[in-house]
Amino acid sequence: MRKLELHWQILIGMLCGLLFGFVMTYVDWGRSFVQDWINPFGTIFVKLLKLIAIPLILASLVKGISDLKDISRFRNIGLRTIGIYIVTTIIAITIGLVLVNILQPGEGISEDTITRLTETYASDSGVTSKIEEASRQKDSGPLQFLEDMVPDNAFNALANNSLMLQVIFFTIFLGISMLLIGEKRAKPLKKFFDALNDVVLKMVDLIMLSAPYAVFALLANVVVSSGDPDLLVALLKYAGVVVVGLFLMIVFYCFIVAIYTKKNPFWFLKEISPAQLLAFSTSSSAATLPVTMERVEEHIGVDKEVSSFVLPVGATINMDGTSLYQGVAAVFIAQALDFDLSLGAQLTIVLTALLASIGSAAVPGAGMVMLVIVLESIGFPADKLAIGLALIFAVDRPLDMCRTIVNVTGDATVSMVVAKSVGKLGEPHVEEWDDFYEETKRPKNK
Ligand code: ASP
């Protein structure tokens, strides 16, 4: 029998998880059963993905740079990547702002709903912790991000998943220095990183074998942990605007793929879909990164020279979905709480949401922390922040899941565009987890 393709397996896992979670909300012991006995398997899966993220960035970026025939090409790739990331993010925020201004989801929301949402969430620790986190991040100077990018201890950086930019900095430094000592002297180190890279990609294949079961656990847990369904329904119009915006972004990527890279966008979506489905299930582009890298390199044919830089950088600084959401959420809150927004304020949103997307961590809920900074930049009263966030908190998790899909798809699209522009978009070369399995069973030659 032909094996079902991975994205179908994951999709079935997700649907069963949703259904199971839904049924469990009707059973007395259902919630705690899912949280205690099902969710840990999802958490283990996410941990496994995070476990290999740093070794993968290290090995693949060193490999990517040391394969370069010409160092100046790296500068080329770097500048293009950052430039395109900024453009796509500005397009995303603009789409969000146009939609929210035309459809005005905040106008129809009743006083009663606002009161209920405020009572339920304004003092919720989820909301207050986001405001505290934002004020911590805001207190830094304008060049803080540059300072933060440079590690003072390589091993410290490698030991901390949230210091991804530091790891990228160290690895680029290492890779360039390897090029500069000449091929012959760098050979042993290059061989080591090449092999490490192959091994980590194999680990991705192995982890992905459990993906359909893991997404079942993750989604069942999302359902049993979600808030009051009535409040979710009250926010349907706002959530709808965000989802329509995110959908338009995917359409935009498809156009870019079709027009610039001359590839079939449906093929692109199909090949990238396991990464998108994991983005949805984990709400974290950082956790999804190993899978995104594997799909883009092996299934789409982007050369490692490009993907090893574009994707890890993208996971940390390029968040089109998050910035679109921030634009919509900021204006929605202003509309609902009768806070007037001038054109200047909306332009400020574009700028701060752009910076916020660079500064947001690639983890669940990070976009909401940066939303606080966006709201403050337009002069939103500090004492109303908690109320503002309370308005959107109930639907934040599902929207986070959706915007993470866009974050990941945006990175993959840009990697294709950059690869095409430097002649590094080749043919796919898929490796399965068991390609060399037989070799491990054969008796070794004496
Ligand atoms: N969860 C998103 C990500 O990891 C960030 C956010 O929008 O909260 O890409």
PDB file of N, CA and C in Angstrom, residues 5 14 35 47 60 81 91 108 121 136 152 226 235 241 277 338 383 389 395 397 399 401 405 430:
ATOM      1  N   GLU A   5       1.179  10.613   2.313  1.00  0.00           N
ATOM      2  CA  GLU A   5       2.223  11.635   2.393  1.00  0.00           C
ATOM      3  C   GLU A   5       2.217  12.309   3.769  1.00  0.00           C
ATOM      4  N   MET A  14      -3.787  16.262  13.359  1.00  0.00           N
ATOM      5  CA  MET A  14      -4.317  17.522  13.894  1.00  0.00           C
ATOM      6  C   MET A  14      -5.827  17.448  14.066  1.00  0.00           C
ATOM      7  N   GLN A  35      -4.179  17.324  29.846  1.00  0.00           N
ATOM      8  CA  GLN A  35      -2.993  18.070  30.289  1.00  0.00           C
ATOM      9  C   GLN A  35      -1.928  17.164  30.922  1.00  0.00           C
ATOM     10  N   LYS A  47      10.351  19.948  22.314  1.00  0.00           N
ATOM     11  CA  LYS A  47      11.696  19.994  22.898  1.00  0.00           C
ATOM     12  C   LYS A  47      12.715  19.346  21.968  1.00  0.00           C
ATOM     13  N   SER A  60      24.981  23.876   9.508  1.00  0.00           N
ATOM     14  CA  SER A  60      24.606  24.192   8.135  1.00  0.00           C
ATOM     15  C   SER A  60      25.145  25.563   7.718  1.00  0.00           C
ATOM     16  N   THR A  81      18.844  39.614   1.581  1.00  0.00           N
ATOM     17  CA  THR A  81      17.925  38.999   2.540  1.00  0.00           C
ATOM     18  C   THR A  81      17.282  40.054   3.436  1.00  0.00           C
ATOM     19  N   ILE A  91       4.857  45.313   3.573  1.00  0.00           N
ATOM     20  CA  ILE A  91       3.646  44.937   2.806  1.00  0.00           C
ATOM     21  C   ILE A  91       2.624  44.272   3.743  1.00  0.00           C
ATOM     22  N   GLY A 108     -18.183  47.455  15.899  1.00  0.00           N
ATOM     23  CA  GLY A 108     -19.422  46.749  16.249  1.00  0.00           C
ATOM     24  C   GLY A 108     -19.416  46.105  17.623  1.00  0.00           C
ATOM     25  N   TYR A 121     -10.163  39.043  31.610  1.00  0.00           N
ATOM     26  CA  TYR A 121      -8.734  38.926  31.286  1.00  0.00           C
ATOM     27  C   TYR A 121      -7.828  40.053  31.779  1.00  0.00           C
ATOM     28  N   ARG A 136      10.171  45.853  30.126  1.00  0.00           N
ATOM     29  CA  ARG A 136      11.582  45.468  30.264  1.00  0.00           C
ATOM     30  C   ARG A 136      12.306  45.672  28.921  1.00  0.00           C
ATOM     31  N   ASP A 152      29.544  37.373  24.288  1.00  0.00           N
ATOM     32  CA  ASP A 152      30.863  37.484  24.910  1.00  0.00           C
ATOM     33  C   ASP A 152      31.362  36.103  25.325  1.00  0.00           C
ATOM     34  N   SER A 226      -8.458  26.288  25.902  1.00  0.00           N
ATOM     35  CA  SER A 226      -8.988  27.552  25.366  1.00  0.00           C
ATOM     36  C   SER A 226     -10.091  28.108  26.262  1.00  0.00           C
ATOM     37  N   LEU A 235     -15.414  37.782  19.362  1.00  0.00           N
ATOM     38  CA  LEU A 235     -14.247  38.376  18.699  1.00  0.00           C
ATOM     39  C   LEU A 235     -14.075  37.852  17.281  1.00  0.00           C
ATOM     40  N   VAL A 241     -10.706  39.348  10.406  1.00  0.00           N
ATOM     41  CA  VAL A 241      -9.884  40.318   9.671  1.00  0.00           C
ATOM     42  C   VAL A 241      -8.419  39.867   9.678  1.00  0.00           C
ATOM     43  N   LEU A 277       2.268  23.171   8.879  1.00  0.00           N
ATOM     44  CA  LEU A 277       1.383  22.503   9.846  1.00  0.00           C
ATOM     45  C   LEU A 277       2.024  22.456  11.234  1.00  0.00           C
ATOM     46  N   ASP A 338     -12.584  53.606  21.543  1.00  0.00           N
ATOM     47  CA  ASP A 338     -12.772  54.999  21.095  1.00  0.00           C
ATOM     48  C   ASP A 338     -11.521  55.849  21.232  1.00  0.00           C
ATOM     49  N   ASP A 383      -2.739  53.289  31.384  1.00  0.00           N
ATOM     50  CA  ASP A 383      -3.662  52.633  32.313  1.00  0.00           C
ATOM     51  C   ASP A 383      -4.726  51.807  31.574  1.00  0.00           C
ATOM     52  N   LEU A 389      -5.352  44.793  25.895  1.00  0.00           N
ATOM     53  CA  LEU A 389      -4.888  43.418  25.657  1.00  0.00           C
ATOM     54  C   LEU A 389      -5.972  42.403  26.024  1.00  0.00           C
ATOM     55  N   VAL A 395      -8.636  35.322  21.835  1.00  0.00           N
ATOM     56  CA  VAL A 395      -8.377  34.662  20.542  1.00  0.00           C
ATOM     57  C   VAL A 395      -6.894  34.683  20.192  1.00  0.00           C
ATOM     58  N   ARG A 397      -4.313  32.819  21.086  1.00  0.00           N
ATOM     59  CA  ARG A 397      -3.635  31.559  20.755  1.00  0.00           C
ATOM     60  C   ARG A 397      -3.968  31.070  19.331  1.00  0.00           C
ATOM     61  N   LEU A 399      -4.923  32.801  16.839  1.00  0.00           N
ATOM     62  CA  LEU A 399      -4.330  33.722  15.857  1.00  0.00           C
ATOM     63  C   LEU A 399      -2.812  33.565  15.815  1.00  0.00           C
ATOM     64  N   MET A 401      -1.284  30.795  16.203  1.00  0.00           N
ATOM     65  CA  MET A 401      -1.038  29.604  15.386  1.00  0.00           C
ATOM     66  C   MET A 401      -1.067  29.975  13.902  1.00  0.00           C
ATOM     67  N   ILE A 405       2.226  30.377  10.849  1.00  0.00           N
ATOM     68  CA  ILE A 405       2.279  29.770   9.502  1.00  0.00           C
ATOM     69  C   ILE A 405       2.836  30.798   8.513  1.00  0.00           C
ATOM     70  N   VAL A 430      15.526  14.678  -2.163  1.00  0.00           N
ATOM     71  CA  VAL A 430      14.937  14.271  -0.890  1.00  0.00           C
ATOM     72  C   VAL A 430      15.666  13.076  -0.303  1.00  0.00           C
TER      73      VAL A 430
END
